[in-house]
Tab-separated table of C-alpha atoms in Angstrom:
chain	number	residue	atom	x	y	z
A	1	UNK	CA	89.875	114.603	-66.487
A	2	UNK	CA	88.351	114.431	-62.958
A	3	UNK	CA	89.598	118.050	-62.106
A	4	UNK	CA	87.785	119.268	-65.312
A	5	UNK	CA	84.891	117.363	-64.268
A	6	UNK	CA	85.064	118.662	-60.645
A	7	UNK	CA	85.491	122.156	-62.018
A	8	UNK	CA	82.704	122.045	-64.486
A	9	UNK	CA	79.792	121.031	-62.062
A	10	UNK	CA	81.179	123.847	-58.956
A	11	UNK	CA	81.386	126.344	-61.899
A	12	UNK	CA	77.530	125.392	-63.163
A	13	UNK	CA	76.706	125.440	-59.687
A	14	UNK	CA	77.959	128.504	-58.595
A	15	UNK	CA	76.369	129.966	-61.765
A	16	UNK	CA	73.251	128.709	-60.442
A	17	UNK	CA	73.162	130.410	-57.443
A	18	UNK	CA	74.211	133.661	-58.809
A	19	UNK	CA	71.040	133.620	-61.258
A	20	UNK	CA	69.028	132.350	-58.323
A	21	UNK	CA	70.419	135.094	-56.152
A	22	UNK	CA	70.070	137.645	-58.761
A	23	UNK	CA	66.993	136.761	-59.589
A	24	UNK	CA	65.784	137.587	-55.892
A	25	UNK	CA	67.501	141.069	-55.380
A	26	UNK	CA	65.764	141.908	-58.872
A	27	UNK	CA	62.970	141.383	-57.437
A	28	UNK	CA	62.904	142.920	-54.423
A	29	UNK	CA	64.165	146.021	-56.265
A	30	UNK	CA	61.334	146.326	-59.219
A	31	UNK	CA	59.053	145.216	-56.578
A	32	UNK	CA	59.600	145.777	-52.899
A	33	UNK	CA	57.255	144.174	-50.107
A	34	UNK	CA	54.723	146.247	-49.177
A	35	UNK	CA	55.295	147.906	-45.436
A	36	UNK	CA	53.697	146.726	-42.785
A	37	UNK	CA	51.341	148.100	-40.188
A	38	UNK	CA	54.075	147.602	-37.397
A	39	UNK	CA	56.874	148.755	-39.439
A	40	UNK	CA	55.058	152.157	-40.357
A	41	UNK	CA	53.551	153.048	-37.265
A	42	UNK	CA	56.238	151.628	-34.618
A	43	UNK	CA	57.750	154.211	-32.665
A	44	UNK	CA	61.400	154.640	-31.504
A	45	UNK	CA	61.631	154.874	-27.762
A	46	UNK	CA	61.998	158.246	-26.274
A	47	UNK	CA	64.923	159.107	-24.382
A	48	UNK	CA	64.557	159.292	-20.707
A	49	UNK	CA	67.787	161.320	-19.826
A	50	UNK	CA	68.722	158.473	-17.267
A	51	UNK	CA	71.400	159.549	-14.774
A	52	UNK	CA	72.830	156.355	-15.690
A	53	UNK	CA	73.203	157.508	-19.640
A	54	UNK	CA	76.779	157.676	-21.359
A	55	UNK	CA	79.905	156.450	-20.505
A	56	UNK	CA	80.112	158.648	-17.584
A	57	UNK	CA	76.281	157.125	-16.372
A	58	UNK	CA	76.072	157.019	-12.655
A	59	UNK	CA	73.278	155.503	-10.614
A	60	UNK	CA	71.079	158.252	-9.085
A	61	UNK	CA	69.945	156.635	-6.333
A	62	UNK	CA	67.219	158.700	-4.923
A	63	UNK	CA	66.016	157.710	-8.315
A	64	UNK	CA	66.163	154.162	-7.570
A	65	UNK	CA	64.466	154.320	-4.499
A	66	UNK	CA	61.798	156.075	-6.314
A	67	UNK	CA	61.650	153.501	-8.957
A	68	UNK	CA	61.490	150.945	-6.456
A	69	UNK	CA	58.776	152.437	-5.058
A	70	UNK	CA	56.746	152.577	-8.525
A	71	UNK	CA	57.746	148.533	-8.709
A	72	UNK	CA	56.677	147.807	-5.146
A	73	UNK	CA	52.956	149.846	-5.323
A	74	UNK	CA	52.496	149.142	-9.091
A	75	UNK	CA	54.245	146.401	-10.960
A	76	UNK	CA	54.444	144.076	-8.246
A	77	UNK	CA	51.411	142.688	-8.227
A	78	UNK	CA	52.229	141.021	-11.663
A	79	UNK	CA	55.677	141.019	-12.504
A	80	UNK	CA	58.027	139.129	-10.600
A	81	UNK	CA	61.992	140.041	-10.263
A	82	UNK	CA	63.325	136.523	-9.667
A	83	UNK	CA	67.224	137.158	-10.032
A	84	UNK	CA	67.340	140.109	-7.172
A	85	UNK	CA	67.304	139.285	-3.494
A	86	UNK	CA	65.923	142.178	-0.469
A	87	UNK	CA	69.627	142.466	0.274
A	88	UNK	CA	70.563	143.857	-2.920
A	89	UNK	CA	68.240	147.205	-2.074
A	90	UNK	CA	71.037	147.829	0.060
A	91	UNK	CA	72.906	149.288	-3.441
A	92	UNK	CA	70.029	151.926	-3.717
A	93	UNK	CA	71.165	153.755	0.026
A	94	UNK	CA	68.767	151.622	2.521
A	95	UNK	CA	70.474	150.343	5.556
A	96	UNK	CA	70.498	147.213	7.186
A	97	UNK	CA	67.022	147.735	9.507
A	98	UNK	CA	65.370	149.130	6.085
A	99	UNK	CA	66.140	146.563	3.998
A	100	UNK	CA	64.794	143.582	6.735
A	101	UNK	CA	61.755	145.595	7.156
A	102	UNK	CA	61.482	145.908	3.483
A	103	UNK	CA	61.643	142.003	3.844
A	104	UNK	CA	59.481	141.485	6.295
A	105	UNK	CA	56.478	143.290	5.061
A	106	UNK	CA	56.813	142.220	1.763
A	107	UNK	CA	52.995	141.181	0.716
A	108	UNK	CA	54.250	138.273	-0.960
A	109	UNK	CA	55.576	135.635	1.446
A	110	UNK	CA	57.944	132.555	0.592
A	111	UNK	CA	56.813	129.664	-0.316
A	112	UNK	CA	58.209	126.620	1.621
A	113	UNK	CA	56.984	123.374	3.745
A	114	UNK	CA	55.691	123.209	7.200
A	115	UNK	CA	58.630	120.540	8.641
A	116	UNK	CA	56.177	119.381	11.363
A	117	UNK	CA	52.985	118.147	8.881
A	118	UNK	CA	54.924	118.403	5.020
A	119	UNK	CA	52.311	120.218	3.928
A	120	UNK	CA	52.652	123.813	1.536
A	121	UNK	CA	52.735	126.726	3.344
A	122	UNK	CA	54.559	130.225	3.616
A	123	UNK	CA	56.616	132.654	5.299
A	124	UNK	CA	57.891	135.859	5.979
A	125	UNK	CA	60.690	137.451	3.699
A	126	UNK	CA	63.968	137.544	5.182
A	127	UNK	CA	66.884	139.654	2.874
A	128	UNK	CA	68.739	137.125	1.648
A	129	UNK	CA	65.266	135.877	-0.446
A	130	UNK	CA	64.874	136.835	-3.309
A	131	UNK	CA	61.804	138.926	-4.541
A	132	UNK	CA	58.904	136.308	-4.456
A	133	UNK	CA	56.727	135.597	-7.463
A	134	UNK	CA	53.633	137.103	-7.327
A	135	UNK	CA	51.477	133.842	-8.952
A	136	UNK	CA	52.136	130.334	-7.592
A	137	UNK	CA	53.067	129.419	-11.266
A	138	UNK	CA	52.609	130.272	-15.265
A	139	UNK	CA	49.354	128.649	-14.806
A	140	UNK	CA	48.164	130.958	-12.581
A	141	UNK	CA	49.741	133.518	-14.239
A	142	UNK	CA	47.883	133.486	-17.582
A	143	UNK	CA	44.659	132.790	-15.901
A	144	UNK	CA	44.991	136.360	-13.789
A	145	UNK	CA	46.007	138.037	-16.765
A	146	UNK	CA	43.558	136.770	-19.727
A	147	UNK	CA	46.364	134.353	-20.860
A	148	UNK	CA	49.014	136.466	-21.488
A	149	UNK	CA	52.079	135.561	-18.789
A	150	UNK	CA	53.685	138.473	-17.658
A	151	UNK	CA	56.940	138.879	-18.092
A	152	UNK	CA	59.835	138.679	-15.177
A	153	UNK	CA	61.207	142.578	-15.187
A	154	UNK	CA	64.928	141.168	-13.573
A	155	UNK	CA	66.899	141.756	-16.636
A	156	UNK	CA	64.088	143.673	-19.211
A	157	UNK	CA	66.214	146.818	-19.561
A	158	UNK	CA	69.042	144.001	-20.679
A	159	UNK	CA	66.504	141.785	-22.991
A	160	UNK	CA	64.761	145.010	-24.975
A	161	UNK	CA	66.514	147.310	-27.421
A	162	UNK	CA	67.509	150.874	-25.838
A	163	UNK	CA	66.232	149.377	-22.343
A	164	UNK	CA	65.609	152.077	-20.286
A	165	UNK	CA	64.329	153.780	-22.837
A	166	UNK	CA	62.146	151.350	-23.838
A	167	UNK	CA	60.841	150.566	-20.588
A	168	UNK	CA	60.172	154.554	-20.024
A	169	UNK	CA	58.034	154.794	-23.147
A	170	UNK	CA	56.277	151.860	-23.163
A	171	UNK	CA	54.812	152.670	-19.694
A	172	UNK	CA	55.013	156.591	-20.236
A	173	UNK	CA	52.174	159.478	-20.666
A	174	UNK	CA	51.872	159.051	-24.321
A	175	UNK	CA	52.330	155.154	-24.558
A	176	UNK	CA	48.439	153.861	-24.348
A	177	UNK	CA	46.964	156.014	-27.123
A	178	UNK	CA	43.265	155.164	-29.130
A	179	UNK	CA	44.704	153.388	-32.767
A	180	UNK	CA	45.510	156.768	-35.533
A	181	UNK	CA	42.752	157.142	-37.739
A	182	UNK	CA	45.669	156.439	-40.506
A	183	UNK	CA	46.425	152.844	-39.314
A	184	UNK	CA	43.246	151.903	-39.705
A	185	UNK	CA	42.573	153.642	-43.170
A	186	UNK	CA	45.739	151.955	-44.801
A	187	UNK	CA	45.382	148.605	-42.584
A	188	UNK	CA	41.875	147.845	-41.522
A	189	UNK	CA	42.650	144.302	-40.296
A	190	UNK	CA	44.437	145.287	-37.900
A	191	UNK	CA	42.130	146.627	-35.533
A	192	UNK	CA	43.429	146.097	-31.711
A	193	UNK	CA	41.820	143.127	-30.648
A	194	UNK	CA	39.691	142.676	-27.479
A	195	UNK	CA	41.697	142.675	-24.371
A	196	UNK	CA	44.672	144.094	-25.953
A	197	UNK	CA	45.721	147.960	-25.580
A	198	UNK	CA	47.013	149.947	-28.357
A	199	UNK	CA	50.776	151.182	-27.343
A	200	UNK	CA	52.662	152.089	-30.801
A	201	UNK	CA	56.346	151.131	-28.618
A	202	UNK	CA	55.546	148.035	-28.110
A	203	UNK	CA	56.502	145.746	-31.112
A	204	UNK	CA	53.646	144.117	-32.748
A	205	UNK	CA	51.414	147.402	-31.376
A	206	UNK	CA	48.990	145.631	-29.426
A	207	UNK	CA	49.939	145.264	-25.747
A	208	UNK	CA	48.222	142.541	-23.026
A	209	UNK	CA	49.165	144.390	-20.255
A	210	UNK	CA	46.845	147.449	-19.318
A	211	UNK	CA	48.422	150.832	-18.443
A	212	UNK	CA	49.981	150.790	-14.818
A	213	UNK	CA	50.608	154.000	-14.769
A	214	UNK	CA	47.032	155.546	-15.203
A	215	UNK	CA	47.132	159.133	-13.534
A	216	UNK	CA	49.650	161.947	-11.487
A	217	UNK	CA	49.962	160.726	-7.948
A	218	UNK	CA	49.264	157.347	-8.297
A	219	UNK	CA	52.073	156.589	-5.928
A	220	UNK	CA	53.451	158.333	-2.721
A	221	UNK	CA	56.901	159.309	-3.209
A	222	UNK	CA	58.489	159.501	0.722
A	223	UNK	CA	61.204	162.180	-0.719
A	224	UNK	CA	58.236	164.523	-1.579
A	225	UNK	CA	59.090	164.560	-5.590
A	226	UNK	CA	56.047	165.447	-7.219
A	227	UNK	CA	54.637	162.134	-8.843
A	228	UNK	CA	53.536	163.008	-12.658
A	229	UNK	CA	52.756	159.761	-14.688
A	230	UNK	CA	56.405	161.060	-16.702
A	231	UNK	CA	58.192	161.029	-13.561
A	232	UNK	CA	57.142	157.578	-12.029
A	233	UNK	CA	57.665	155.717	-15.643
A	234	UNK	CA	61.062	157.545	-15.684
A	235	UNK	CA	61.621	156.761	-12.283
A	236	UNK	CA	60.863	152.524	-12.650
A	237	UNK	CA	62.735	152.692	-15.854
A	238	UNK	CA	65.912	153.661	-13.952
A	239	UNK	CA	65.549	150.998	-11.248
A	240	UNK	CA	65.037	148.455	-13.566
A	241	UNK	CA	68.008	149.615	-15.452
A	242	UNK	CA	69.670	149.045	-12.014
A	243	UNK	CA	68.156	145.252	-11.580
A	244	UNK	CA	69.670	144.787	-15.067
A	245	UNK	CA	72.769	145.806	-14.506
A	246	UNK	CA	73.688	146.222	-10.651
A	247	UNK	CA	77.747	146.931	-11.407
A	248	UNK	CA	77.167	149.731	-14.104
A	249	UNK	CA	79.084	151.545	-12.060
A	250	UNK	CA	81.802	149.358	-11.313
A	251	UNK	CA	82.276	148.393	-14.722
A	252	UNK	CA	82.544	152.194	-15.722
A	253	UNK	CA	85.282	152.477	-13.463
A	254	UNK	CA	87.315	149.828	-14.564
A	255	UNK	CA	87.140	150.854	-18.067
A	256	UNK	CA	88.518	154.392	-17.530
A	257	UNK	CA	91.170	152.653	-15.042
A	258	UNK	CA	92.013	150.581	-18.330
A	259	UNK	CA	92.487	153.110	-20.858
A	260	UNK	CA	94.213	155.477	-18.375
A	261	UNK	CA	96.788	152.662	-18.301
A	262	UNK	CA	96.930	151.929	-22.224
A	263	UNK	CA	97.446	155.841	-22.624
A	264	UNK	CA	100.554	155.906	-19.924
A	265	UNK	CA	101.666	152.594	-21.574
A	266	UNK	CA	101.883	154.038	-24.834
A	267	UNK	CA	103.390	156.926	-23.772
A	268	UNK	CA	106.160	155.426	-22.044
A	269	UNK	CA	106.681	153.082	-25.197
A	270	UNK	CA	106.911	155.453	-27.296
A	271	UNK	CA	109.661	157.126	-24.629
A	272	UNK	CA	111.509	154.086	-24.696
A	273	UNK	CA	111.566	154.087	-28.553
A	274	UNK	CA	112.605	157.325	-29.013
A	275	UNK	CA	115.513	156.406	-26.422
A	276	UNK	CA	116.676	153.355	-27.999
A	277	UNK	CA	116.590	154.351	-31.557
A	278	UNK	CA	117.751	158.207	-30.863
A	279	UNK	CA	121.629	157.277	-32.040
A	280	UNK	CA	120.531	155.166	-34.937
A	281	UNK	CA	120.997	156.910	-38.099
A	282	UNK	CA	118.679	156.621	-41.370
């Protein structure tokens, strides 16, 4: 009697939740939700063409020095890169006198305390420190930058979608674009707020952060490659493609060691069968 019972109420209930369930997917099929501003006018990132693309992606790291170039003269003033230390530029080609003079001039200097009168003060970089936040905290921060704390760039190409990508467009030629005519036709409430920057890559459309990129030239490359806005948000997208993932190259390598080791092991075990089973008649 108790196992009827028991099977009674999970059958009712389960035949609850299938109307209930049904009941939702009807809807949504007679009557869909409308689209959204962000889901019509979004756009995919572009693709960059990163050296680092593909399976066979390898740093280029001319390109790196380039894009840490771009970080240094343009990002750095708001973005910090808290998990990568002056040593590590030592990956992108720059010896050891480069990389302490690197250091060393850094604008931003290290916080610490004066041992002789324990008050706040700074110093100068050494390598082994990591990049220095460019606001003393997310207080200062959002005041500098009309409330809106900017983002640490350390691991962005890991945190976003299609990183490099993402980080090209966003900051590209074509990213900070007057709102289409169209959006504001089909959704007139949502006009970009003051203070906010049209940029269709970024998710919700409406960006805090101006353009950084603004014209050709903005930055100096030393290996004389011709600046264009394309180049230089190409060029920072790589690098911070590097700061997210420094052993891209490493771990490359030990995946085609691996499978060139699974292909000779299967081959010599399916030797080894065909020796052991040759006599055996079916």
């Amino acid at each position: 009697m108790v196992r009827t019972i028991a099977f009674l109420v999970g059958a009712a209930f389960t035949l609850v939740l299938a109307i209930a369930l049904w009941g939702s997917v009807s809807g949504l099929i007679s009557e869909p939700p409308a689209p959204t501003a962000e889901e019509e006018f979004h756009l995919h990132p572009r693709e960059a063409h990163l050296a680092s693309d593909g399976i066979f992606g390898r740093f280029d790291r001319r390109q790196l020095q380039r894009g840490f170039q771009v970080y240094k003269e343009v990002c750095a003033a708001c973005h910090s890169l808290r998990l990568v230390a002056f040593r590590d530029l030592a990956a992108l080609g720059y010896n050891e006198p480069e990389v302490k003079a690197i250091a060393n001039q850094w604008v931003i200097e290290q916080p610490t305390i004066n041992p002789e009168t324990g008050e706040a003060t700074t110093r100068k970089n050494i390598p082994s420190d990591r990049f220095p936040s460019p606001f003393a905290n997310e207080v200062a921060a959002r005041a500098a930058n009309n409330n809106a704390l900017p983002p640490d760039l350390s691991l962005m190409a890991k945190a976003r979608h299609d990183g490099g990508n993402y980080i090209y467009s966003l900051v590209g030629p074509d990213a900070y674009r007057p709102q289409p005519a169209a959006l504001l036709r089909e959704f007139p409430d949502v006009k970009t707020p003051e203070g906010l920057h049209y940029n269709p890559y970024f998710a919700n459309l409406n960006i805090a952060m101006p353009p950084p990129i603004t014209s050709d030239g903005q930055v100096q490359y030393s290996d004389g490659t011709a600046a264009t806005r394309d180049q230089m948000a190409k060029d920072v997208a790589a690098f911070l493609t590097w700061t997210a993932e420094p052993n891209l190259e490493k771990r490359h390598a030990a995946g085609f060691a691996a499978m060139i080791f699974i292909a000779i092991f299967c081959v010599l075990a399916w030797g080894a069968y065909q020796n052991v089973w040759r006599d055996v008649k079916h």
